[in-house]
Coordinates of C-alpha atoms in Angstrom, one line a residue:
Chain A
X179 CA -5.7 -24.3 21.8
X180 CA -7.8 -23.5 19.1
X181 CA -10.2 -20.6 19.7
X182 CA -14.3 -21.7 19.7
X183 CA -15.9 -19.4 17.9
X184 CA -19.5 -20.4 19.7
X185 CA -17.9 -19.6 23.5
X186 CA -17.7 -16.8 25.2
X187 CA -14.6 -15.0 26.1
X188 CA -13.6 -13.1 29.0
X189 CA -11.5 -9.8 29.1
X190 CA -8.8 -11.4 30.7
X191 CA -9.0 -14.8 28.1
X192 CA -8.9 -12.8 25.6
X193 CA -6.3 -11.0 26.8
X194 CA -4.4 -13.9 27.3
X195 CA -5.4 -15.8 23.9
X196 CA -3.1 -17.3 21.8
X197 CA -4.0 -15.7 18.0
X198 CA -0.5 -17.2 16.4
X199 CA -2.9 -20.0 15.3
X200 CA -5.7 -17.5 14.5
X201 CA -5.2 -18.5 10.9
X202 CA -4.6 -22.4 10.6
X203 CA -7.6 -22.9 8.9
X204 CA -7.2 -20.1 6.5
X205 CA -9.2 -16.5 5.8
X206 CA -12.0 -18.1 4.6
X207 CA -14.9 -21.0 5.5
X208 CA -15.9 -22.8 2.6
X209 CA -19.2 -20.9 1.6
X210 CA -16.1 -18.1 1.1
X211 CA -16.8 -15.9 3.9
X212 CA -14.3 -15.2 6.6
X213 CA -14.2 -17.7 9.2
X214 CA -16.3 -17.4 12.1
X215 CA -13.3 -17.3 14.5
X216 CA -11.6 -14.5 13.1
X217 CA -13.8 -12.4 12.9
X218 CA -15.6 -13.0 16.3
X219 CA -12.8 -13.6 19.3
X220 CA -10.5 -13.1 16.4
X221 CA -11.0 -9.3 15.9
X222 CA -12.1 -8.8 19.5
X223 CA -8.8 -10.3 21.1
X224 CA -6.9 -8.4 18.8
X225 CA -8.2 -5.0 19.6
X226 CA -7.8 -6.0 23.1
X227 CA -4.5 -7.2 22.7
X228 CA -3.1 -4.2 20.6
X229 CA -4.4 -1.9 22.6
X230 CA -2.7 -3.5 25.9
X231 CA 0.4 -3.3 23.6
X232 CA 0.0 0.5 23.1
X233 CA -0.8 0.6 19.6
X234 CA -2.4 3.9 18.9
X235 CA -5.8 3.8 17.5
X236 CA -4.4 6.1 14.4
X237 CA -1.7 3.6 13.6
X238 CA -4.1 1.0 13.9
X239 CA -6.5 3.1 11.1
X240 CA -3.3 3.8 8.3
X241 CA -2.7 0.0 8.7
X242 CA -6.3 -0.7 7.7
X243 CA -6.3 1.8 5.2
X244 CA -3.0 0.8 3.9
X245 CA -4.4 -2.6 4.0
X246 CA -7.3 -1.6 2.1
X247 CA -5.2 -0.1 -0.6
X248 CA -3.2 -3.2 -1.3
X249 CA -3.5 -6.0 -3.4
X250 CA -1.9 -9.1 -2.4
X251 CA 0.4 -9.0 -5.5
X252 CA 2.1 -6.1 -4.2
X253 CA 1.6 -7.0 -0.5
X254 CA 4.2 -10.1 -1.6
X255 CA 6.5 -7.4 -3.2
X256 CA 6.6 -5.4 -0.6
X257 CA 5.4 -7.2 2.1
X258 CA 6.8 -4.3 4.4
X259 CA 4.7 -2.0 3.6
X260 CA 1.9 -3.2 6.2
X261 CA 4.1 -3.8 9.1
X262 CA 6.8 -1.6 8.6
X263 CA 5.0 1.4 11.7
X264 CA 4.3 -1.5 13.4
X265 CA 7.7 -2.7 13.7
X266 CA 9.3 0.9 13.8
X267 CA 7.4 2.0 17.1
X268 CA 8.4 -1.3 18.6
X269 CA 5.2 -3.4 18.5
X270 CA 6.1 -7.0 17.0
X271 CA 3.5 -8.8 18.2
X272 CA 0.7 -7.6 16.3
X273 CA 3.5 -7.0 13.3
X274 CA 4.3 -10.8 13.5
X275 CA 0.4 -11.7 13.6
X276 CA -0.2 -10.1 10.6
X277 CA 2.8 -11.3 8.9
X278 CA 1.2 -14.9 9.8
X279 CA -1.8 -13.6 8.1
X280 CA -0.2 -12.8 5.5
X281 CA 1.2 -15.8 4.8
X282 CA -1.8 -17.7 5.0
X283 CA -3.7 -15.5 2.1
X284 CA -3.6 -17.9 -0.5
X285 CA -5.6 -15.9 -2.9
X286 CA -6.6 -12.3 -3.3
X287 CA -10.5 -12.9 -2.2
X288 CA -8.5 -14.1 1.2
X289 CA -6.4 -10.9 1.5
X290 CA -9.3 -9.1 1.2
X291 CA -10.6 -11.1 3.8
X292 CA -7.2 -9.5 5.6
X293 CA -7.7 -6.2 4.6
X294 CA -11.3 -6.3 5.9
X295 CA -10.4 -7.8 9.2
X296 CA -7.7 -5.1 10.0
X297 CA -10.8 -2.5 9.4
X298 CA -12.5 -4.5 11.7
X299 CA -10.1 -4.2 14.5
X300 CA -9.3 -0.7 14.4
X301 CA -13.5 0.1 14.6
X302 CA -13.4 -2.0 17.9
X303 CA -10.7 -0.1 19.3
X304 CA -12.0 3.4 18.0
X305 CA -15.3 2.1 19.9
X306 CA -13.6 1.1 22.9
X307 CA -11.4 3.9 22.5
X308 CA -14.6 5.9 23.1
X309 CA -15.9 4.3 25.8
X310 CA -12.9 4.4 27.7
X311 CA -13.1 7.9 27.2
X312 CA -16.6 8.0 29.2
Chain B
X21 CA 14.7 -2.5 17.1
X22 CA 15.9 -0.2 13.7
X23 CA 19.4 1.3 14.5
X24 CA 20.1 4.6 13.5
X25 CA 22.7 6.4 11.5
X26 CA 25.0 8.2 13.3
X27 CA 24.6 12.0 12.8
X28 CA 28.2 12.4 11.3
X29 CA 27.2 10.3 8.6
X30 CA 23.9 11.5 8.0
X31 CA 25.3 15.0 7.6
X32 CA 28.1 13.0 5.2
X33 CA 24.5 11.9 3.2
X34 CA 23.3 15.1 3.3
X35 CA 26.2 17.2 1.5
X36 CA 26.5 14.0 -1.0
X37 CA 22.7 14.2 -2.0
X38 CA 22.9 17.9 -2.3
X39 CA 26.4 17.7 -4.8
X40 CA 24.3 15.0 -6.0
X41 CA 21.2 17.7 -6.8
X42 CA 23.6 20.6 -8.4
X43 CA 25.4 18.6 -10.9
X44 CA 21.6 17.5 -11.6
X45 CA 20.4 20.7 -12.3
X46 CA 23.4 22.0 -13.5
X47 CA 23.1 19.1 -15.9
X48 CA 19.0 20.1 -16.6
X49 CA 19.7 23.5 -17.5
X50 CA 22.3 22.4 -20.3
X51 CA 19.5 20.6 -21.7
X52 CA 16.9 23.6 -21.8
X53 CA 15.5 24.3 -25.2
X54 CA 17.5 27.9 -26.6
X55 CA 15.3 30.3 -26.3
X56 CA 14.4 29.0 -22.7
X57 CA 17.8 29.0 -20.9
X58 CA 18.4 32.6 -21.5
X59 CA 19.5 35.1 -18.5
X60 CA 16.7 36.2 -16.6
X61 CA 16.8 40.0 -15.6
X62 CA 14.8 41.0 -13.0
X63 CA 11.6 42.0 -13.4
X64 CA 10.9 40.0 -16.3
X65 CA 8.2 38.3 -14.5
X66 CA 5.7 37.6 -17.6
X67 CA 8.8 36.1 -19.1
X68 CA 9.5 34.0 -16.3
X69 CA 6.2 32.5 -15.5
X70 CA 5.7 31.5 -19.3
X71 CA 9.0 29.7 -18.8
X72 CA 7.8 27.6 -16.2
X73 CA 5.0 26.9 -17.4
X74 CA 6.5 25.8 -21.1
X75 CA 5.1 23.1 -22.3
X76 CA 8.0 21.8 -23.6
X77 CA 10.1 21.0 -20.5
X78 CA 10.4 18.1 -18.9
X79 CA 9.3 17.9 -14.8
X80 CA 13.4 17.7 -13.8
X81 CA 13.9 20.6 -16.3
X82 CA 11.3 22.8 -14.9
X83 CA 12.0 21.6 -11.1
X84 CA 16.1 22.9 -12.7
X85 CA 14.3 26.1 -14.2
X86 CA 12.8 26.8 -10.8
X87 CA 15.7 26.1 -8.6
X88 CA 17.9 28.4 -10.7
X89 CA 15.5 31.3 -10.3
X90 CA 15.6 30.9 -6.9
X91 CA 19.4 31.0 -6.5
X92 CA 19.3 33.9 -9.1
X93 CA 17.0 36.1 -7.7
X94 CA 15.8 34.3 -4.2
X95 CA 12.6 33.0 -3.4
X96 CA 11.2 36.4 -3.4
X97 CA 11.7 37.2 -7.1
X98 CA 10.3 33.2 -7.6
X99 CA 7.1 34.2 -5.2
X100 CA 6.7 37.4 -7.0
X101 CA 6.9 35.6 -10.6
X102 CA 3.6 33.6 -9.4
X103 CA 2.0 35.9 -7.9
X104 CA 1.7 34.7 -4.3
X105 CA 1.9 36.9 -1.0
X106 CA 4.9 38.0 0.3
X107 CA 6.3 39.2 3.8
X108 CA 8.7 41.1 4.7
X109 CA 11.9 40.3 4.3
X110 CA 15.3 41.9 4.2
X111 CA 17.5 41.7 1.7
X112 CA 20.0 39.2 2.1
X113 CA 17.2 36.4 3.2
X114 CA 17.4 37.1 6.8
X115 CA 15.3 38.2 9.3
X116 CA 16.4 39.8 12.7
X117 CA 15.1 38.8 15.8
X118 CA 15.4 39.4 19.4
X119 CA 18.9 37.2 19.9
X120 CA 20.9 38.4 17.1
X121 CA 23.4 41.2 17.2
X122 CA 22.4 44.9 17.0
X123 CA 22.1 45.3 13.1
X124 CA 23.1 41.9 12.2
X125 CA 20.2 39.4 10.5
X126 CA 21.4 35.8 10.6
X127 CA 20.4 34.1 7.5
X128 CA 17.2 31.3 8.9
X129 CA 17.0 30.0 5.5
X130 CA 20.6 28.8 3.6
X131 CA 21.9 28.0 0.7
X132 CA 21.7 24.8 1.2
X133 CA 17.8 24.4 2.3
X134 CA 17.0 26.6 -0.7
X135 CA 19.1 24.0 -2.9
X136 CA 17.3 20.9 -0.6
X137 CA 13.8 22.0 -0.9
X138 CA 13.5 23.1 -4.8
X139 CA 15.7 19.9 -5.3
X140 CA 12.8 17.7 -3.8
X141 CA 9.9 19.4 -5.6
X142 CA 8.0 16.3 -7.0
X143 CA 4.5 16.1 -7.6
X144 CA 4.3 12.9 -4.9
X145 CA 6.3 14.9 -2.2
X146 CA 5.9 19.4 -2.8
X147 CA 5.5 21.0 -5.4
X148 CA 6.9 24.5 -6.6
X149 CA 3.8 26.6 -5.5
X150 CA 4.7 25.0 -1.8
X151 CA 7.7 25.0 -2.1
X152 CA 8.2 29.0 -2.9
X153 CA 5.6 28.8 0.6
X154 CA 8.1 27.5 3.3
X155 CA 10.7 30.6 3.7
X156 CA 8.2 33.3 4.3
X157 CA 6.6 31.0 6.5
X158 CA 9.8 30.3 8.1
X159 CA 10.7 33.6 8.0
X160 CA 7.4 34.8 9.9
X161 CA 7.8 31.8 13.3
X162 CA 9.3 33.2 16.9
X163 CA 12.6 33.0 17.2
X164 CA 11.0 30.4 20.1
X165 CA 8.8 29.0 17.5
X166 CA 11.8 29.1 14.7
X167 CA 14.6 27.2 17.1
X168 CA 11.8 23.8 17.6
X169 CA 11.8 23.9 14.2
X170 CA 15.0 23.9 12.8
X171 CA 15.9 21.1 15.2
X172 CA 12.6 18.8 13.8
X173 CA 14.5 19.9 10.5
X174 CA 18.1 18.8 11.8
X175 CA 17.2 15.7 13.3
X176 CA 15.0 14.0 9.8
X177 CA 16.2 11.4 9.0
X178 CA 15.4 11.6 5.2
X179 CA 15.7 14.1 2.6
X180 CA 11.6 13.4 1.8
X181 CA 11.1 13.7 5.7
X182 CA 13.2 17.3 5.8
X183 CA 10.7 18.3 3.0
X184 CA 7.5 17.1 4.7
X185 CA 8.4 19.1 7.4
X186 CA 8.8 21.8 5.2
X187 CA 5.7 21.1 3.3
X188 CA 3.7 21.3 6.6
X189 CA 5.0 24.7 7.4
X190 CA 4.5 25.8 3.9
X191 CA 0.8 25.2 5.2
X192 CA 0.9 27.2 7.8
X193 CA 0.1 24.6 10.5
X194 CA 1.8 25.1 13.7
X195 CA 5.4 24.5 14.8
X196 CA 3.5 22.2 17.7
X197 CA 1.4 20.1 15.2
X198 CA 4.6 20.1 13.2
X199 CA 6.9 18.8 16.2
X200 CA 3.7 15.4 16.5
X201 CA 4.0 15.1 13.3
X202 CA 7.7 14.5 13.0
X203 CA 7.5 12.0 16.0
X204 CA 5.1 10.6 14.1
X205 CA 7.0 10.1 10.2
X206 CA 10.3 10.1 12.0
X207 CA 12.3 7.9 10.0
X208 CA 9.9 6.0 8.3
X209 CA 10.1 4.6 4.8
X210 CA 10.1 6.4 1.1
X211 CA 6.9 4.2 0.8
X212 CA 5.5 5.2 3.7
X213 CA 6.0 8.4 3.5
X214 CA 4.9 9.2 0.3
X215 CA 1.5 6.9 0.8
X216 CA 0.5 8.2 4.0
X217 CA 1.0 11.7 3.5
X218 CA -1.1 12.5 0.2
X219 CA -4.8 11.2 -0.8
X220 CA -4.0 10.8 -4.3
X221 CA -1.7 8.4 -6.0
X222 CA -0.2 11.1 -8.2
X223 CA 2.3 8.3 -9.1
X224 CA -0.1 6.3 -11.5
X225 CA 0.7 6.5 -15.0
X226 CA -2.1 4.8 -16.0
X227 CA -3.8 6.0 -19.4
X228 CA -6.7 3.6 -19.3
X229 CA -9.9 4.5 -18.1
X230 CA -8.9 3.5 -14.6
X231 CA -6.4 2.7 -12.5
X232 CA -5.4 -0.2 -10.8
X233 CA -7.2 -1.0 -7.6
X234 CA -4.1 -1.0 -5.6
X235 CA -3.4 2.6 -6.8
X236 CA -7.0 4.4 -6.3
X237 CA -7.2 7.2 -4.4
X238 CA -9.9 9.1 -2.3
X239 CA -13.3 8.8 -3.2
X240 CA -16.7 10.8 -2.3
X241 CA -18.5 9.0 0.6
X242 CA -21.9 10.3 -0.9
X243 CA -24.0 10.6 -4.3
X244 CA -23.8 14.4 -4.5
X245 CA -20.2 15.0 -2.4
X246 CA -17.5 15.3 -5.2
X247 CA -17.2 19.3 -4.7
X248 CA -16.2 18.3 -0.6
X249 CA -13.9 15.6 -1.9
X250 CA -12.3 17.6 -4.3
X251 CA -11.7 20.1 -1.2
X252 CA -10.4 17.7 0.4
X253 CA -8.2 16.9 -1.7
X254 CA -6.9 20.2 -2.6
X255 CA -6.6 20.2 1.3
X256 CA -4.8 16.7 2.0
X257 CA -2.4 17.6 -1.2
X258 CA -1.2 21.0 1.0
X259 CA -1.2 19.6 4.0
X260 CA 0.6 16.6 4.9
X261 CA -1.1 16.7 8.3
X262 CA -4.0 16.5 7.3
X263 CA -3.7 13.9 4.6
X264 CA -2.3 11.9 7.4
X265 CA -5.3 12.5 9.7
X266 CA -7.7 11.1 7.2
X267 CA -5.8 8.0 6.4
X268 CA -5.7 7.4 10.2
X269 CA -9.3 7.4 10.5
X270 CA -9.6 4.3 8.2
X271 CA -10.3 3.2 4.7
X272 CA -9.9 6.9 1.9
X273 CA -10.5 4.2 -1.5
X274 CA -14.0 2.9 0.0
X275 CA -17.3 4.5 0.0
X276 CA -21.0 2.7 1.1
X277 CA -24.1 2.9 -1.1
X278 CA -25.8 4.2 1.5
X279 CA -23.6 6.3 4.0
X280 CA -26.7 8.6 4.6
X281 CA -29.4 6.0 4.9
X282 CA -27.1 3.4 6.6
X283 CA -24.4 5.2 8.6
X284 CA -23.3 2.3 10.3
X285 CA -21.7 1.1 6.6
X286 CA -19.1 3.9 6.6
X287 CA -15.8 3.2 6.7
X288 CA -13.7 6.7 7.3
X289 CA -16.3 9.0 9.7
X290 CA -13.8 11.9 9.8
X291 CA -14.0 11.5 5.8
X292 CA -17.5 11.7 5.7
X293 CA -18.5 13.5 8.5
X294 CA -16.1 16.4 6.6
X295 CA -18.1 15.8 3.3
X296 CA -21.5 15.8 5.2
X297 CA -20.9 19.2 6.9
X298 CA -19.8 20.7 3.8
X299 CA -23.6 20.2 2.4
X300 CA -25.2 20.5 4.7
X301 CA -23.5 24.2 5.7
X302 CA -24.4 24.9 1.8
X303 CA -28.5 23.3 1.8
X304 CA -29.0 25.7 5.3
X305 CA -27.5 28.4 3.3
X306 CA -29.7 27.6 0.5
X307 CA -27.0 27.4 -2.2
X308 CA -27.0 23.8 -2.3
X309 CA -28.2 20.0 -2.0
X310 CA -28.2 17.7 1.3
X311 CA -26.2 14.6 1.3
X312 CA -27.4 11.8 -0.8
X313 CA -26.8 7.9 -0.9
X314 CA -24.5 7.1 -3.3
X315 CA -26.9 5.2 -5.0
X316 CA -29.1 8.6 -5.6
X317 CA -26.6 10.7 -6.8
X318 CA -27.6 14.6 -7.0
X319 CA -26.5 17.9 -7.5
X320 CA -24.2 18.5 -4.7
X321 CA -22.9 22.4 -4.1
X322 CA -20.1 24.8 -5.3
X323 CA -17.4 24.8 -3.2
X324 CA -15.7 27.8 -4.2
X325 CA -16.2 29.3 -0.7
X326 CA -14.9 25.8 1.1
X327 CA -12.0 26.2 -1.2
X328 CA -11.1 30.2 -0.1
X329 CA -11.3 28.7 3.4
X330 CA -8.4 27.0 2.9
X331 CA -6.4 30.2 1.5
X332 CA -4.2 29.8 4.8
X333 CA -3.0 26.4 3.8
X334 CA -3.2 26.7 0.0
X335 CA -2.2 30.3 -0.4
X336 CA -4.4 30.5 -2.8
X337 CA -8.3 31.4 -3.9
X338 CA -10.2 30.3 -6.4
X339 CA -12.7 31.7 -8.8
X340 CA -15.2 29.3 -11.1
X341 CA -15.9 30.0 -14.4
X342 CA -17.7 28.2 -16.7
X343 CA -16.4 27.5 -20.5
X344 CA -18.7 28.5 -23.0
X345 CA -19.3 32.0 -25.2
X346 CA -21.0 34.2 -22.8
X347 CA -19.3 37.3 -21.9
X348 CA -19.0 36.8 -18.2
X349 CA -17.5 32.8 -19.4
X350 CA -14.0 31.8 -20.5
X351 CA -13.3 30.2 -23.6
X352 CA -12.4 26.4 -23.8
X353 CA -8.2 27.8 -25.0
X354 CA -7.9 30.0 -22.0
X355 CA -9.5 27.6 -19.7
X356 CA -7.0 24.7 -21.2
X357 CA -3.8 27.8 -20.8
X358 CA -5.4 28.1 -17.2
X359 CA -4.8 24.5 -16.8
X360 CA -1.1 24.5 -18.0
X361 CA 0.3 27.7 -16.4
X362 CA -1.1 26.2 -12.9
X363 CA -0.3 22.7 -12.8
X364 CA 3.0 24.2 -14.0
X365 CA 3.5 26.0 -10.9
X366 CA 2.2 23.0 -9.1
X367 CA -0.9 24.2 -8.2
X368 CA -3.9 21.2 -8.3
X369 CA -7.2 22.4 -10.6
X370 CA -10.3 21.5 -9.3
X371 CA -12.7 21.3 -12.7
X372 CA -16.4 20.5 -13.5
X373 CA -17.2 17.8 -15.9
X374 CA -20.3 17.4 -17.8
X375 CA -21.8 15.4 -20.7
X376 CA -22.2 18.6 -23.0
X377 CA -21.1 22.2 -22.8
X378 CA -23.1 23.7 -19.9
X379 CA -23.5 20.7 -18.0
X380 CA -21.6 21.1 -14.8
X381 CA -22.5 17.5 -13.4
X382 CA -19.3 17.0 -11.4
X383 CA -16.4 18.0 -10.2
X384 CA -12.8 16.0 -10.3
X385 CA -9.2 17.1 -9.9
X386 CA -6.5 18.2 -12.3
X387 CA -3.5 17.1 -10.5
X388 CA 0.1 17.5 -12.5
X389 CA 0.6 17.8 -16.1
X390 CA 3.6 15.9 -18.3
X391 CA 3.4 17.8 -22.2
X392 CA 0.4 16.9 -23.3
X393 CA -1.1 15.2 -20.7
X394 CA -3.3 15.7 -18.1
X395 CA -3.3 13.8 -15.0
X396 CA -7.1 13.6 -13.8
X397 CA -8.0 12.6 -10.2
X398 CA -12.1 11.3 -10.3
X399 CA -13.4 11.9 -6.6
X400 CA -16.6 9.6 -8.1
X401 CA -14.2 6.2 -8.2
X402 CA -11.0 7.1 -6.7
X403 CA -9.5 6.4 -10.2
X404 CA -6.4 9.1 -11.6
X405 CA -6.5 8.5 -14.7
X406 CA -4.2 10.7 -17.4
X407 CA -5.8 12.5 -20.9
X408 CA -4.2 13.9 -23.5
X409 CA -5.5 17.6 -24.5
X410 CA -6.9 16.4 -27.3
X411 CA -9.2 14.1 -25.4
X412 CA -9.7 17.7 -23.9
X413 CA -10.3 19.9 -26.6
X414 CA -12.4 17.3 -28.4
X415 CA -14.9 16.7 -25.2
X416 CA -13.9 13.0 -24.9
X417 CA -13.0 12.7 -21.5
X418 CA -13.9 9.3 -20.6
X419 CA -13.4 9.3 -17.5
X420 CA -14.1 6.6 -15.1
X421 CA -17.0 8.6 -13.6
X422 CA -18.7 8.5 -17.7
X423 CA -18.0 12.3 -17.7
X424 CA -16.7 13.2 -21.2
X425 CA -16.6 17.3 -21.3
X426 CA -15.1 19.7 -19.2
X427 CA -17.2 22.7 -18.7
X428 CA -15.7 24.6 -15.6
X429 CA -12.7 25.8 -14.3
X430 CA -11.8 26.8 -10.8
X431 CA -9.2 29.2 -11.7
X432 CA -6.4 29.6 -9.1
X433 CA -5.4 33.7 -7.8
X434 CA -3.3 34.2 -5.1
X435 CA -4.6 34.5 -1.6
X436 CA -4.9 38.3 -0.5
X437 CA -1.3 39.2 2.1
X438 CA -1.1 38.1 5.5
X439 CA -0.7 41.7 7.6
X440 CA 2.5 42.0 8.2

């Protein structure tokens, strides 16, 4: 079921949302901006699902850092660079989602959107981890 | 799930690697220039230092020579050669622990360990000065910590992993920290280890004005935090646990234009807050300026006190020397000699650059040298570039930040010896 960027999703809905089609319409809209369903519900649901899957915030931070440093060309040469840690530490669901996102990248601006999306997911996980400590 | 190699297979591979390293070192030693390949009688400290710093040496030859010195005369001698603090050890390279028989000292550090360590010297992994600090750090461990650390080394899935554990110990990290670190890096690939345990891409070969975007490293978050960022470079390149923590907090190669006036745009709060804290402390003490936005670059602070606060991690202290003609200044020749010797020993050197002599505008860090080329990390842009000796001498650095002239050097020296 496609994600409706203009609808409120509950925590439970986001936890169970099938994200495999998140990048089906590409990374960016006709104005070149990250698609609203990716930067809105997509970020929140990914963060919630990663958290539920036990992905450490620090691991997500390293993932975002690596993506920020890489180019699409380099990622195509070394596709494992982004997902190696997730896969070796037994988080195949998020790794699979990122591989799907990589496959949806048509050009460098798309890949920059992916890197920004990962940074947003990381930020949200940091915020949520902070709130959980309160 | 990744299939793990059996312990036996790893041991066989380990021994094979050792034999390859020994053969490689023998080959490199055989290729040394004639007047560098002679004997190394004990006591010829200056001679050995000069040999290690000889610009004719290729990196592999310098590494082989270091291993050769280490084998012939022990790490203790090599460390003295490099002017670094020593710790008390017995002459056989062993230490007497509470579990050993009376009068018998079991060596904690074997010849194989030594060969692996010195064979692994690589600017992207561990430098000579860091390698030399490993054995003294190991000897200082309690028996309990030693047993734990040794078990971590035994469990390392690759030589590279093993080397980074040693590097963390050389930075005087607690073994309990190293245990957590070991679990994080266990089984990761060479590319992952080199990328995540460093904040500067020293593998960059570019000679152009800037490096490729995907080769950038740590960048200053404020308009005047070049000094604090250089402190972070020195610390992170010595301490892989710290490097990993910086990278785990978010992108290190991006900086917002307005980190001060719009802190919500900061991508890596750890990176930014450390830089901000250093500048604020200097400002509060009346010896520097508070942080500004990158859109408003201005003077920052001299950061030698911050570098020296890291002496337990690095084994070094730094003294700022302005390049000039006055009595308390150093000449360009002396500055270049300092760079050459320090870099040959694997010491990273913060330097100050500007538009002309006396203009101490901006900190950058010289990471390594190869022949007459010097690799510089410009923290203003995150670019790592190579420049020639001729460019340094002629004041035509043309760094990514726009600065041209080397105007001051933070001269490294040995840190005070720890109490026995």
